[in-house]
JSON list of C-alpha atoms in Angstrom, two decimals:
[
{"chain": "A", "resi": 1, "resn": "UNK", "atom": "CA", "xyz": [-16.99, 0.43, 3.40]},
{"chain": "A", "resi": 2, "resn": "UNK", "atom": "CA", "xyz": [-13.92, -1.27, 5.31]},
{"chain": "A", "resi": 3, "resn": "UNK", "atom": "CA", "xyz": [-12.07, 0.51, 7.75]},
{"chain": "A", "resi": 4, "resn": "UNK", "atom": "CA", "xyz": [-8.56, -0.32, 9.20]},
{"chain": "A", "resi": 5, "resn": "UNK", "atom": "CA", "xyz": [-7.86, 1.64, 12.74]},
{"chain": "A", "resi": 6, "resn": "UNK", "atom": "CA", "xyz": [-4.02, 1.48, 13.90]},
{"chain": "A", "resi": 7, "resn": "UNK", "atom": "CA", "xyz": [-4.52, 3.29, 17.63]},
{"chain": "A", "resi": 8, "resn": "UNK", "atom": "CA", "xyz": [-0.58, 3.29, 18.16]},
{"chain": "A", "resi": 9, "resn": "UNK", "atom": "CA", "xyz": [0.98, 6.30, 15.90]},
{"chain": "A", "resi": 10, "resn": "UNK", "atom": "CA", "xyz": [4.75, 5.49, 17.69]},
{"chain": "A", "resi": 11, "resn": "UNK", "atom": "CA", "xyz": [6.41, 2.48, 19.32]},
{"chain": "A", "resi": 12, "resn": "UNK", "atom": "CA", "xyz": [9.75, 1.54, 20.11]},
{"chain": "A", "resi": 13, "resn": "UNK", "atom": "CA", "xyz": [11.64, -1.47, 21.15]},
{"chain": "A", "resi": 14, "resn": "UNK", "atom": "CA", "xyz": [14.99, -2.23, 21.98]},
{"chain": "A", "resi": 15, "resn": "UNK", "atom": "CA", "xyz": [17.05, -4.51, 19.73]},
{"chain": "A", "resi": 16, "resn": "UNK", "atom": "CA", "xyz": [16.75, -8.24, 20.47]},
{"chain": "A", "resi": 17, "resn": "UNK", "atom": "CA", "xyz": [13.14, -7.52, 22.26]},
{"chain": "A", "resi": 18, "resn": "UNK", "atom": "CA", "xyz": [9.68, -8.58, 20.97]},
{"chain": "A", "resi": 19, "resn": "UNK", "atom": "CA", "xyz": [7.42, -5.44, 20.01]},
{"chain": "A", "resi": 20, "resn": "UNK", "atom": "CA", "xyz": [3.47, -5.69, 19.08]},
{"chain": "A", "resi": 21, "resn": "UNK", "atom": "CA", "xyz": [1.67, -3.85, 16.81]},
{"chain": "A", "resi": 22, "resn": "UNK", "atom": "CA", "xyz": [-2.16, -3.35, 17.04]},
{"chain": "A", "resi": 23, "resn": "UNK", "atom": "CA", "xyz": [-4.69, -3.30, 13.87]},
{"chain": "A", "resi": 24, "resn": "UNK", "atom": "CA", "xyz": [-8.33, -3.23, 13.95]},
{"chain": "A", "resi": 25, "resn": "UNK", "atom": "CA", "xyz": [-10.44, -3.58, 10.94]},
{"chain": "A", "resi": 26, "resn": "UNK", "atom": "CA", "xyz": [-13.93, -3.32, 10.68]},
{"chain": "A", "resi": 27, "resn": "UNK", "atom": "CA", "xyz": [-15.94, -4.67, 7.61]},
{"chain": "A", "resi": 28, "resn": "UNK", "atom": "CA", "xyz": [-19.29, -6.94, 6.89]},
{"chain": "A", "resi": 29, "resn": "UNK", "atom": "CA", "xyz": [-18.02, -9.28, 4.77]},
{"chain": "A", "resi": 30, "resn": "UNK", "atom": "CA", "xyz": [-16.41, -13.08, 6.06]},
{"chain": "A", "resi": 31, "resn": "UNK", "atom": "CA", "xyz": [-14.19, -13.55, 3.20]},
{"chain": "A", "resi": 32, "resn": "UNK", "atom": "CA", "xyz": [-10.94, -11.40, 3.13]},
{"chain": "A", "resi": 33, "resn": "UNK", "atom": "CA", "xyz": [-7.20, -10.88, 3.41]},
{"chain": "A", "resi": 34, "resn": "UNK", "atom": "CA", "xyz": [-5.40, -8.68, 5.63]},
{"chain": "A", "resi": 35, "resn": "UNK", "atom": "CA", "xyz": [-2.05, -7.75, 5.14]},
{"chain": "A", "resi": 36, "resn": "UNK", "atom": "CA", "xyz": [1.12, -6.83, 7.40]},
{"chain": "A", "resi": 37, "resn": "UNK", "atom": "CA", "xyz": [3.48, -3.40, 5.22]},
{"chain": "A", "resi": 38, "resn": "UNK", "atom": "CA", "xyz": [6.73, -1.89, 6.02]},
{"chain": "A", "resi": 39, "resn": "UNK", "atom": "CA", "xyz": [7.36, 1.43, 4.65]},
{"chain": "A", "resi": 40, "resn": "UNK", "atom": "CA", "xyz": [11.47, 1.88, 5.33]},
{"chain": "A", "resi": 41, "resn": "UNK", "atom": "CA", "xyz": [12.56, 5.47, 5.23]},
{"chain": "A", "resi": 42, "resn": "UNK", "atom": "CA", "xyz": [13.32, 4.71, 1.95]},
{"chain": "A", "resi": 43, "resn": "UNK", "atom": "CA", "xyz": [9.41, 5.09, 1.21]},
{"chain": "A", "resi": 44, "resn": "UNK", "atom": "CA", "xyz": [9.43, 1.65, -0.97]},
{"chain": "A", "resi": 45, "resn": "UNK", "atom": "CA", "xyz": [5.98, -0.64, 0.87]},
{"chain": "A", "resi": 46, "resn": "UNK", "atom": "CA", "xyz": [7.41, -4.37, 1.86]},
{"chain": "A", "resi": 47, "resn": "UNK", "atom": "CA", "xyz": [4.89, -7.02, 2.82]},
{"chain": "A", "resi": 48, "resn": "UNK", "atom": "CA", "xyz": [5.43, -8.20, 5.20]},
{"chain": "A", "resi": 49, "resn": "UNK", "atom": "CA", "xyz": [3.01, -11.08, 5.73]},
{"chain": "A", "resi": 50, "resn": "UNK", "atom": "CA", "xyz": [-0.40, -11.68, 4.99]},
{"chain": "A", "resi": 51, "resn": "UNK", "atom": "CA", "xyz": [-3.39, -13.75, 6.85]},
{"chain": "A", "resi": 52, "resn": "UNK", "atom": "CA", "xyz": [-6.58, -14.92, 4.96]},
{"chain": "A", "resi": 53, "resn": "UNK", "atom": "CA", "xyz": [-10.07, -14.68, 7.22]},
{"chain": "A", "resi": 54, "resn": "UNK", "atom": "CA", "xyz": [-10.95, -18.20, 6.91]},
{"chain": "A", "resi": 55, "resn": "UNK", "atom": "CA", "xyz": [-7.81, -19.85, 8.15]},
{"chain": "A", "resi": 56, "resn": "UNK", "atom": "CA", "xyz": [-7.89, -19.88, 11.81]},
{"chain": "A", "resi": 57, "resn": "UNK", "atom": "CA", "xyz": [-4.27, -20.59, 12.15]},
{"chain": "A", "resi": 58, "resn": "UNK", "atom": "CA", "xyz": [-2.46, -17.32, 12.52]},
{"chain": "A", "resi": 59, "resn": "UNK", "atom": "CA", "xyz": [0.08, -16.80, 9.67]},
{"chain": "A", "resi": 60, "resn": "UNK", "atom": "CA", "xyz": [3.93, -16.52, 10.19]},
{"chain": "A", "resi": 61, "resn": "UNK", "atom": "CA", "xyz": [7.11, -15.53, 8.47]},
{"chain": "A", "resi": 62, "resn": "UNK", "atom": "CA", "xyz": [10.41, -15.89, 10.46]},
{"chain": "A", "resi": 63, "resn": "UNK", "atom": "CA", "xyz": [10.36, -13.29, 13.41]},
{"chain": "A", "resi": 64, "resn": "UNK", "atom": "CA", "xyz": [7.05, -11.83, 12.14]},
{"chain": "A", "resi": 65, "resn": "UNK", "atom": "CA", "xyz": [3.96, -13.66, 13.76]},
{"chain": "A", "resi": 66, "resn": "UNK", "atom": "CA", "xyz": [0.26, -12.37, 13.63]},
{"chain": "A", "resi": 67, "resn": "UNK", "atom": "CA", "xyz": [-2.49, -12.73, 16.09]},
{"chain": "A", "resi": 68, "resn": "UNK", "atom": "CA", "xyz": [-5.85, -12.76, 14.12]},
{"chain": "A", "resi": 69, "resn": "UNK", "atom": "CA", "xyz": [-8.96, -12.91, 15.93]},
{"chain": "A", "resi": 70, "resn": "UNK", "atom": "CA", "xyz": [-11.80, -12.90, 13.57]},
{"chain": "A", "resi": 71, "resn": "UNK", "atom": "CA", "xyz": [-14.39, -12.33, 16.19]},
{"chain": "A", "resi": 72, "resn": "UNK", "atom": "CA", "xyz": [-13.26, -9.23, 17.68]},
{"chain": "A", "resi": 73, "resn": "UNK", "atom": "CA", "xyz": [-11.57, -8.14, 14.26]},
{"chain": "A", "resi": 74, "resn": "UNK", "atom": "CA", "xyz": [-7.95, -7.71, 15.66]},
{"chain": "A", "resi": 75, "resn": "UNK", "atom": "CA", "xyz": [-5.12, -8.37, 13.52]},
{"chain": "A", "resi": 76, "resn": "UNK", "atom": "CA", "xyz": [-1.84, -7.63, 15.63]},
{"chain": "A", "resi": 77, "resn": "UNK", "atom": "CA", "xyz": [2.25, -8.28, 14.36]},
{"chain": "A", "resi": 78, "resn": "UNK", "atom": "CA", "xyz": [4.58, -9.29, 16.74]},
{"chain": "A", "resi": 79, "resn": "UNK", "atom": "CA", "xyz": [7.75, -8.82, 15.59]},
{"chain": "A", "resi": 80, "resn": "UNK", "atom": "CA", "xyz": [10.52, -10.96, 17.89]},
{"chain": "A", "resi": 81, "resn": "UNK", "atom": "CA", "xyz": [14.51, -10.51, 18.37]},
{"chain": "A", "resi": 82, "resn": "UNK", "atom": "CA", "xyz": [13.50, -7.20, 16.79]},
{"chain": "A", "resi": 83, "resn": "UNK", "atom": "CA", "xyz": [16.88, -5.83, 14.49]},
{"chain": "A", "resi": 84, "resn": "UNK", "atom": "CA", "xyz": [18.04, -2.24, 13.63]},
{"chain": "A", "resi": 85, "resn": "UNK", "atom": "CA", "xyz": [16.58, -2.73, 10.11]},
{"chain": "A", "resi": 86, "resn": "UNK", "atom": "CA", "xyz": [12.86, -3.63, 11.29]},
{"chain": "A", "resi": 87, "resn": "UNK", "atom": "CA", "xyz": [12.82, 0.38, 12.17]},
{"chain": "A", "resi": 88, "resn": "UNK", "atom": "CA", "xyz": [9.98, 1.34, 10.02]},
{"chain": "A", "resi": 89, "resn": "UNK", "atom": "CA", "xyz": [6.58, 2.66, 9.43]},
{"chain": "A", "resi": 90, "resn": "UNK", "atom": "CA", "xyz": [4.28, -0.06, 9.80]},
{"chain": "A", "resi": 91, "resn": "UNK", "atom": "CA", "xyz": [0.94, -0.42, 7.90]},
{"chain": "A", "resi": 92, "resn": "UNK", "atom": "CA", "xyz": [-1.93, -3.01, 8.33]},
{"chain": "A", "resi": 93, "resn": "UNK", "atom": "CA", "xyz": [-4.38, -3.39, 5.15]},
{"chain": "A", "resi": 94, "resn": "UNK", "atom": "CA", "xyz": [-7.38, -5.00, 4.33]},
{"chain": "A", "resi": 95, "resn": "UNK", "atom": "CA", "xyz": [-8.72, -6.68, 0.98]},
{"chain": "A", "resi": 96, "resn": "UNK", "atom": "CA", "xyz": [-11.82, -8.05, 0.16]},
{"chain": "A", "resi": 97, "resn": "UNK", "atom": "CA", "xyz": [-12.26, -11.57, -1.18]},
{"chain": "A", "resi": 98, "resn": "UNK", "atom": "CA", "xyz": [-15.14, -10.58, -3.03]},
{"chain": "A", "resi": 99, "resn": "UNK", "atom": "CA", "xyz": [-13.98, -7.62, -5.36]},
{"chain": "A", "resi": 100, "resn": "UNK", "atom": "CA", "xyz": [-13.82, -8.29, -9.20]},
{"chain": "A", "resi": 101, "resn": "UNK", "atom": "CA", "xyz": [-10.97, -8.98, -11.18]},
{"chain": "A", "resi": 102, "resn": "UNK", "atom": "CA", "xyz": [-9.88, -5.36, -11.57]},
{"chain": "A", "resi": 103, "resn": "UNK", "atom": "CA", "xyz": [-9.92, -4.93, -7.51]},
{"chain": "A", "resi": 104, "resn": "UNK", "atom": "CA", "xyz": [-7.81, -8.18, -6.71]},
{"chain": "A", "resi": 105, "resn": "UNK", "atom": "CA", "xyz": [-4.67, -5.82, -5.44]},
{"chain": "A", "resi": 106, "resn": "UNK", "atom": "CA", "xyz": [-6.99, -3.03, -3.95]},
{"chain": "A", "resi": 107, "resn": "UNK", "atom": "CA", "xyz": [-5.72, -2.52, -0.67]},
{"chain": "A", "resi": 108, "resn": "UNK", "atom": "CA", "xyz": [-7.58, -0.08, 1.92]},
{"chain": "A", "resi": 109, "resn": "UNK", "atom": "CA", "xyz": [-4.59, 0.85, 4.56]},
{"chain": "A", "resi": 110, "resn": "UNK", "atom": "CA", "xyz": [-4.48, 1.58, 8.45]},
{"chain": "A", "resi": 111, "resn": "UNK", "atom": "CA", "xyz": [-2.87, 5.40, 9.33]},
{"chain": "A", "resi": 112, "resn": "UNK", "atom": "CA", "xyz": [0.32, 3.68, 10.06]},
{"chain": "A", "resi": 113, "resn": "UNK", "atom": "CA", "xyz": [2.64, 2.38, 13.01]},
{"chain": "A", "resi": 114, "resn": "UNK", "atom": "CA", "xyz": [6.36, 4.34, 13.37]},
{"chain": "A", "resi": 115, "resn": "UNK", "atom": "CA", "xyz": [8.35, 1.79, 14.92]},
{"chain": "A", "resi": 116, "resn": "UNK", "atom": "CA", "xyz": [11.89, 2.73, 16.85]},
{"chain": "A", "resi": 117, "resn": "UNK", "atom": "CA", "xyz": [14.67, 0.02, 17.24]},
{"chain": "A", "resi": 118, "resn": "UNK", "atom": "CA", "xyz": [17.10, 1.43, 19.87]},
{"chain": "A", "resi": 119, "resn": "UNK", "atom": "CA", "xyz": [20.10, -0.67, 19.82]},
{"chain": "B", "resi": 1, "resn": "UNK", "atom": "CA", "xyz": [16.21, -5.38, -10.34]},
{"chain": "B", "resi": 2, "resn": "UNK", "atom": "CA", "xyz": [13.43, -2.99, -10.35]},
{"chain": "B", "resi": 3, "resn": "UNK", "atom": "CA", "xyz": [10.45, -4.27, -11.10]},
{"chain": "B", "resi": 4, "resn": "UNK", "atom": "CA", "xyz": [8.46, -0.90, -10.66]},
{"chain": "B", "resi": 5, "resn": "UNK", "atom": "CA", "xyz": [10.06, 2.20, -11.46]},
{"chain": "B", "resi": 6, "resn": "UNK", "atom": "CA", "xyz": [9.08, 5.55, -10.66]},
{"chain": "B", "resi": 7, "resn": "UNK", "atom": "CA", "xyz": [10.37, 8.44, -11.85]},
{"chain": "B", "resi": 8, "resn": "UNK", "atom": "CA", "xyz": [11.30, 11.08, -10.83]},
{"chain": "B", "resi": 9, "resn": "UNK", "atom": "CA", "xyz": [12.18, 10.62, -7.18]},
{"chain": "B", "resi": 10, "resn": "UNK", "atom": "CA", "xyz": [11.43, 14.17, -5.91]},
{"chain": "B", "resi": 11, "resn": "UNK", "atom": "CA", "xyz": [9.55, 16.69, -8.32]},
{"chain": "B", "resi": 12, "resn": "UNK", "atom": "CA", "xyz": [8.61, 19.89, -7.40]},
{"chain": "B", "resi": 13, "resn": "UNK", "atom": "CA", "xyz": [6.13, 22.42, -8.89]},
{"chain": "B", "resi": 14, "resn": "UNK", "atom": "CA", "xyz": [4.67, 25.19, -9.00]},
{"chain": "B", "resi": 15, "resn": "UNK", "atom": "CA", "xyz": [1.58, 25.85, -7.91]},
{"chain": "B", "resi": 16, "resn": "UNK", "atom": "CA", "xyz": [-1.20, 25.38, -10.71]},
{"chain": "B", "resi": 17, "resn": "UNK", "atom": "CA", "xyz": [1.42, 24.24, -13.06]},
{"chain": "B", "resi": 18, "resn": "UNK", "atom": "CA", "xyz": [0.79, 21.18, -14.57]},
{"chain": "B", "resi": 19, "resn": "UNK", "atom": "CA", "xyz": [2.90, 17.90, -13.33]},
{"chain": "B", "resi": 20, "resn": "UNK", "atom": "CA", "xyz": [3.04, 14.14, -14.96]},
{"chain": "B", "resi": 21, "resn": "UNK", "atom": "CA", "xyz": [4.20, 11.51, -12.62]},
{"chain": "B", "resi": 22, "resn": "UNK", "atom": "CA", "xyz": [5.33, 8.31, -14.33]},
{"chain": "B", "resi": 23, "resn": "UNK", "atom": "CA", "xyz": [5.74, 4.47, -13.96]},
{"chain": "B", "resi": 24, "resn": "UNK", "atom": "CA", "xyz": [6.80, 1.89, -15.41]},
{"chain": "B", "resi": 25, "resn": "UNK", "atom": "CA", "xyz": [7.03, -2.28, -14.66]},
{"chain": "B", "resi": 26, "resn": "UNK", "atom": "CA", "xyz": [8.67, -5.00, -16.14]},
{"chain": "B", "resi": 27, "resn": "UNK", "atom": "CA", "xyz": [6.14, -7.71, -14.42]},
{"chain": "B", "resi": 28, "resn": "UNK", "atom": "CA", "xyz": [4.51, -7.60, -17.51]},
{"chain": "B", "resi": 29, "resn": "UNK", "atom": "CA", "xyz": [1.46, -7.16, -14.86]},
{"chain": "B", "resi": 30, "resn": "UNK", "atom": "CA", "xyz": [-2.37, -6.62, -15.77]},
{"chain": "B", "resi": 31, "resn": "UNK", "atom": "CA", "xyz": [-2.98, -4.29, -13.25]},
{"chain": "B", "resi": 32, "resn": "UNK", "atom": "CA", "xyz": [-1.48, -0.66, -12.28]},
{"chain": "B", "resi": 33, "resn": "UNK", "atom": "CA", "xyz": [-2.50, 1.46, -9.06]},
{"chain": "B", "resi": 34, "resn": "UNK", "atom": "CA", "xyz": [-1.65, 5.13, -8.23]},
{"chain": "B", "resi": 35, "resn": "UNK", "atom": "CA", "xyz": [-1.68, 5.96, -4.30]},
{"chain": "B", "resi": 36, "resn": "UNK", "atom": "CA", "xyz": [-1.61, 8.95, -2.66]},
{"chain": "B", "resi": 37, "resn": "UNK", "atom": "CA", "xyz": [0.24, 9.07, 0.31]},
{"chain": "B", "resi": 38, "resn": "UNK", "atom": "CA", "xyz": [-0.03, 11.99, 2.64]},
{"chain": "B", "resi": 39, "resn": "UNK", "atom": "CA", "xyz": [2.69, 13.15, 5.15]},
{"chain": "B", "resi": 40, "resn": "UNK", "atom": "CA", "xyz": [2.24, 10.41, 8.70]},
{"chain": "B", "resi": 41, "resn": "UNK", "atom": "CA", "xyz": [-1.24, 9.55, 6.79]},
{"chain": "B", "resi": 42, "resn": "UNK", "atom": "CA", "xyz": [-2.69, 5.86, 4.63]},
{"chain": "B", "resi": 43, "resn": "UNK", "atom": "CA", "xyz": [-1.85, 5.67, 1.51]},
{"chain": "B", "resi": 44, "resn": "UNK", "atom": "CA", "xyz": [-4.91, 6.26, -0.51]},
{"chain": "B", "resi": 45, "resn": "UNK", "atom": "CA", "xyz": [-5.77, 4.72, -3.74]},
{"chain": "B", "resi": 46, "resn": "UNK", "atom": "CA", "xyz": [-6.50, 7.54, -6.75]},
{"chain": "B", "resi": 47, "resn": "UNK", "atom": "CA", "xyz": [-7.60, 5.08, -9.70]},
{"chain": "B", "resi": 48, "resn": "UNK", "atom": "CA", "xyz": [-6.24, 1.66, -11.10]},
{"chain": "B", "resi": 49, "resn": "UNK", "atom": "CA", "xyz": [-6.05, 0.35, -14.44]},
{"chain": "B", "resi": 50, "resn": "UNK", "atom": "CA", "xyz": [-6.55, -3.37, -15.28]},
{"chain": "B", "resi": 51, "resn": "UNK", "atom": "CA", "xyz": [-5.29, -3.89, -18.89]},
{"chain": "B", "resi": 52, "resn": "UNK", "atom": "CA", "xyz": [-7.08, -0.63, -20.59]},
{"chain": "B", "resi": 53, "resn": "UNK", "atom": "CA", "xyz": [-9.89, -0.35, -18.11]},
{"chain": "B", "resi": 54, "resn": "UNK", "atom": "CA", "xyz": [-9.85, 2.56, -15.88]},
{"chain": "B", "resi": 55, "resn": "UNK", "atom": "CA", "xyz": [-11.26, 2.61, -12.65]},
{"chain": "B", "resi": 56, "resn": "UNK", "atom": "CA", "xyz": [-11.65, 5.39, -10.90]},
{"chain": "B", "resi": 57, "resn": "UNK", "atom": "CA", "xyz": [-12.41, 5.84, -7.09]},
{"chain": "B", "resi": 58, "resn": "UNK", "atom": "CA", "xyz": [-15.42, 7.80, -6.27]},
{"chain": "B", "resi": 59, "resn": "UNK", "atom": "CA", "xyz": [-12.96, 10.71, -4.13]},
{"chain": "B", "resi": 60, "resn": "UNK", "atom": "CA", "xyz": [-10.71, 10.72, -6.51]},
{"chain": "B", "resi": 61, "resn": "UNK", "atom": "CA", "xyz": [-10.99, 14.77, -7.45]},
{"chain": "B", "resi": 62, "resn": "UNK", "atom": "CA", "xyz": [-11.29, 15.46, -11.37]},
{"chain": "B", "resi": 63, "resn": "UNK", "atom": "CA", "xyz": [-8.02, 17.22, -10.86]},
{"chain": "B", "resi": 64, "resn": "UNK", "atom": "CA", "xyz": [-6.06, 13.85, -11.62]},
{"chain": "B", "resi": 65, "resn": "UNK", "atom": "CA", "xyz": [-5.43, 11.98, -14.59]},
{"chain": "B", "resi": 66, "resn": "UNK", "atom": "CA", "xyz": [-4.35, 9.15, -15.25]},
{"chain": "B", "resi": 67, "resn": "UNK", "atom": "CA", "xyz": [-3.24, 7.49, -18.71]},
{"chain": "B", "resi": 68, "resn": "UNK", "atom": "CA", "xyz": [-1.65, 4.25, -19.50]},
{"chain": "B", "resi": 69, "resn": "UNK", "atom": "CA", "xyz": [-0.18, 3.76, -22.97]},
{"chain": "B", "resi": 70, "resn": "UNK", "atom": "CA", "xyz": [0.91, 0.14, -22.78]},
{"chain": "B", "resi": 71, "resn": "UNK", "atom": "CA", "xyz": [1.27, -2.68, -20.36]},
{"chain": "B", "resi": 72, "resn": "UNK", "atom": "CA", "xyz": [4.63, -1.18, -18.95]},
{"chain": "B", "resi": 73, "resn": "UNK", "atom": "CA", "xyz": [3.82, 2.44, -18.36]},
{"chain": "B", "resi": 74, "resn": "UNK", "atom": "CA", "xyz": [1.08, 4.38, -16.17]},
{"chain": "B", "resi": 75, "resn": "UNK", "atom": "CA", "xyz": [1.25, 8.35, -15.82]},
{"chain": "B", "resi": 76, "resn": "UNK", "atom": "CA", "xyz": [-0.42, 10.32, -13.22]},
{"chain": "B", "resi": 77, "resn": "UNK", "atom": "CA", "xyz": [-1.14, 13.92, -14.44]},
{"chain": "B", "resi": 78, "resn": "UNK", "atom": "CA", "xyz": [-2.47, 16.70, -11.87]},
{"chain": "B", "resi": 79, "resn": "UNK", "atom": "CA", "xyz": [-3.93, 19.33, -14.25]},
{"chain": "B", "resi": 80, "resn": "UNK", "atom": "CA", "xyz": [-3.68, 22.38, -11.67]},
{"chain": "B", "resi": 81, "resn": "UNK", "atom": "CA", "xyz": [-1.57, 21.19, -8.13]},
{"chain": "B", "resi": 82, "resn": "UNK", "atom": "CA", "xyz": [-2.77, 22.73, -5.59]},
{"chain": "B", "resi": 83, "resn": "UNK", "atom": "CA", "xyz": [-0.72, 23.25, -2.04]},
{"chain": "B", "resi": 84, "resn": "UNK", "atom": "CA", "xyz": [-3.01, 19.65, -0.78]},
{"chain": "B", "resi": 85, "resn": "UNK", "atom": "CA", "xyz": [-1.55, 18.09, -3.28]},
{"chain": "B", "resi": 86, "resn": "UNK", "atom": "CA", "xyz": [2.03, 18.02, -2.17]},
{"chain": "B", "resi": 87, "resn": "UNK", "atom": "CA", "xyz": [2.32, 14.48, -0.86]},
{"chain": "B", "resi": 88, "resn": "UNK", "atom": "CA", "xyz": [4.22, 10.81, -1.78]},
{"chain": "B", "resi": 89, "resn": "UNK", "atom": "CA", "xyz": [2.92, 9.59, -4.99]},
{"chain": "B", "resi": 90, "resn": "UNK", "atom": "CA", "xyz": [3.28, 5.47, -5.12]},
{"chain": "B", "resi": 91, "resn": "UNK", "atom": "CA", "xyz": [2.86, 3.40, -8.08]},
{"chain": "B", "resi": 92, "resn": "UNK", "atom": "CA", "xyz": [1.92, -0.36, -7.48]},
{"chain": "B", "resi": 93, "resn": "UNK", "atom": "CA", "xyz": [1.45, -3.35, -9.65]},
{"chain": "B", "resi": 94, "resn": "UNK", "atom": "CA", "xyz": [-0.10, -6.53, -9.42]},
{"chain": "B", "resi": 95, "resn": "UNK", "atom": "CA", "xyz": [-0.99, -9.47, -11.72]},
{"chain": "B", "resi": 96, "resn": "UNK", "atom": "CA", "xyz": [-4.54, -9.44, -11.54]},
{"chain": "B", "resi": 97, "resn": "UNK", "atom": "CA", "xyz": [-5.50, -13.14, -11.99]},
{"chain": "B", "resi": 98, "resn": "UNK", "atom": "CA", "xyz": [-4.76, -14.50, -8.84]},
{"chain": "B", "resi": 99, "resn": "UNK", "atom": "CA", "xyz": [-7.97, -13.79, -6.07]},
{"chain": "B", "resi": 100, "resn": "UNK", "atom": "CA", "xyz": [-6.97, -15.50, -3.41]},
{"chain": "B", "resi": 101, "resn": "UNK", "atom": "CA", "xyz": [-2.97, -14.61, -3.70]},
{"chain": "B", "resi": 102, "resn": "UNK", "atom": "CA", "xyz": [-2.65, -11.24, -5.03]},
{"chain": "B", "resi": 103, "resn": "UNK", "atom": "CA", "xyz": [0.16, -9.66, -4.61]},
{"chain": "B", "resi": 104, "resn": "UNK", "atom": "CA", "xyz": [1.37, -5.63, -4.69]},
{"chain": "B", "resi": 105, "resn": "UNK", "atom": "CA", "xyz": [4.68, -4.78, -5.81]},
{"chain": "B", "resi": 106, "resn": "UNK", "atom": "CA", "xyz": [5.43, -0.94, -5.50]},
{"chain": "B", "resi": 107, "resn": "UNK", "atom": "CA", "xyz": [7.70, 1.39, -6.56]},
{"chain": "B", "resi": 108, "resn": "UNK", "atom": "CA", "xyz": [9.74, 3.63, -4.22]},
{"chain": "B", "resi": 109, "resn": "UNK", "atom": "CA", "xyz": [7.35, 6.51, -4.96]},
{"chain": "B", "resi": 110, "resn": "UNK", "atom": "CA", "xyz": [7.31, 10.27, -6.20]},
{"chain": "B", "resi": 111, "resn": "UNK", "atom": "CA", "xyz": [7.83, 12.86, -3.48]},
{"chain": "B", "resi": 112, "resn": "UNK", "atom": "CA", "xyz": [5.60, 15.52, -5.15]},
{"chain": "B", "resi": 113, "resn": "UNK", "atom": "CA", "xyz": [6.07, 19.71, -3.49]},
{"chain": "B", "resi": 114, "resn": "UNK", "atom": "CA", "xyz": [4.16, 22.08, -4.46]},
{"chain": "B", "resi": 115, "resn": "UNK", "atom": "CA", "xyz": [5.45, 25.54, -4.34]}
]
């Protein structure tokens, strides 16, 4: 079974700064997705972005970058000129390329990342 | 718009007392998931249904249900709540035909107490 370990149950960061999340996943298989969430107080989950295993060029979406490092199974967001509204909980997740149809959106989740904006 | 709707927002009962959680989407997606999400914990995945096929995880206690009518609408029934049970209830949908792109769209979840 997959695992995804987020070590970091709090952060913070002040506005305009660049803040990194850590993720570690562990899993036998060499074909699978991992996935970036933000939970807003709100409680609705946002992806955020999303890295496949076999592309070695690290995904990005605006000020959200990802460090993936297949070998040591790391999967860390940096978010840059962090904003008020980027104060959320933060979840990494892992899917498997190899699950059948009916498992395409199962998602196995990290314990979560609280992240503090002070302005 | 919404796309996945949950309803209600907060819902509390009582202790052994029946409760129905409910969902609906207008994705028109194959596949609906019920997560349990635990105070500062993962959500958890409790079952999914793609189409009419349910699939059930191997925790998942016998103490929830889950039926889904029609495409649009999934229900989550808890037959006897206990106190563990209290938690955030999330409803997700996904299309189910695309295995390298899948996406999730959730709703903004059920805030279930049990008193």
């Amino acid at each position: 079974a997959q695992t995804v370990t987020q070590s970091q149950p709090e952060m913070s960061v002040q506005e305009a700064e660049t803040v990194t999340l850590s993720c570690t996943y562990d899993t036998s298989e060499s074909d699978y997705y991992l996935f970036w969430y933000k939970q807003p107080p709100s409680r609705q989950m946002i992806l955020v972005i999303r890295q496949e295993a076999y592309k070695q060029q690290n995904a990005t979406e605006n000020r959200f970058s990802v460090n993936f490092q297949k070998a040591a199974k790391s999967f860390s967001l940096k978010i840059s000129d962090s904003q008020l509204g980027d104060a959320a909980m933060y979840f990494c997740a892992y899917r498997s390329a190899n699950a059948g149809g009916t498992s395409y959106g199962k998602l196995t989740f990290g314990q979560g990342t609280i992240l503090t904006v002070h302005p | 718009d919404a796309m996945v709707i949950q309803n209600p927002r907060y819902q509390v009962t009582q202790f052994g007392k029946p409760v129905t959680l409910s969902c609906s989407q207008t994705l028109n997606h194959n596949v609906m998931y019920w997560y349990q999400q635990k105070s500062s914990q993962a959500p958890k995945l409790l079952f999914h249904y793609y189409d009419k096929d349910f699939n059930n995880e191997a925790d998942t206690p016998d103490n929830f249900q889950s039926r889904r009518p029609n495409t649009s609408f999934c229900f989550l029934d808890i037959r006897s709540p206990g106190l563990g049970d209290a938690a955030m209830y999330l409803c997700a949908t996904s299309r189910g035909t695309d295995r390298s792109n899948e996406k999730l769209f959730f709703g903004s979840g059920t805030q279930l107490s049990v008193l």
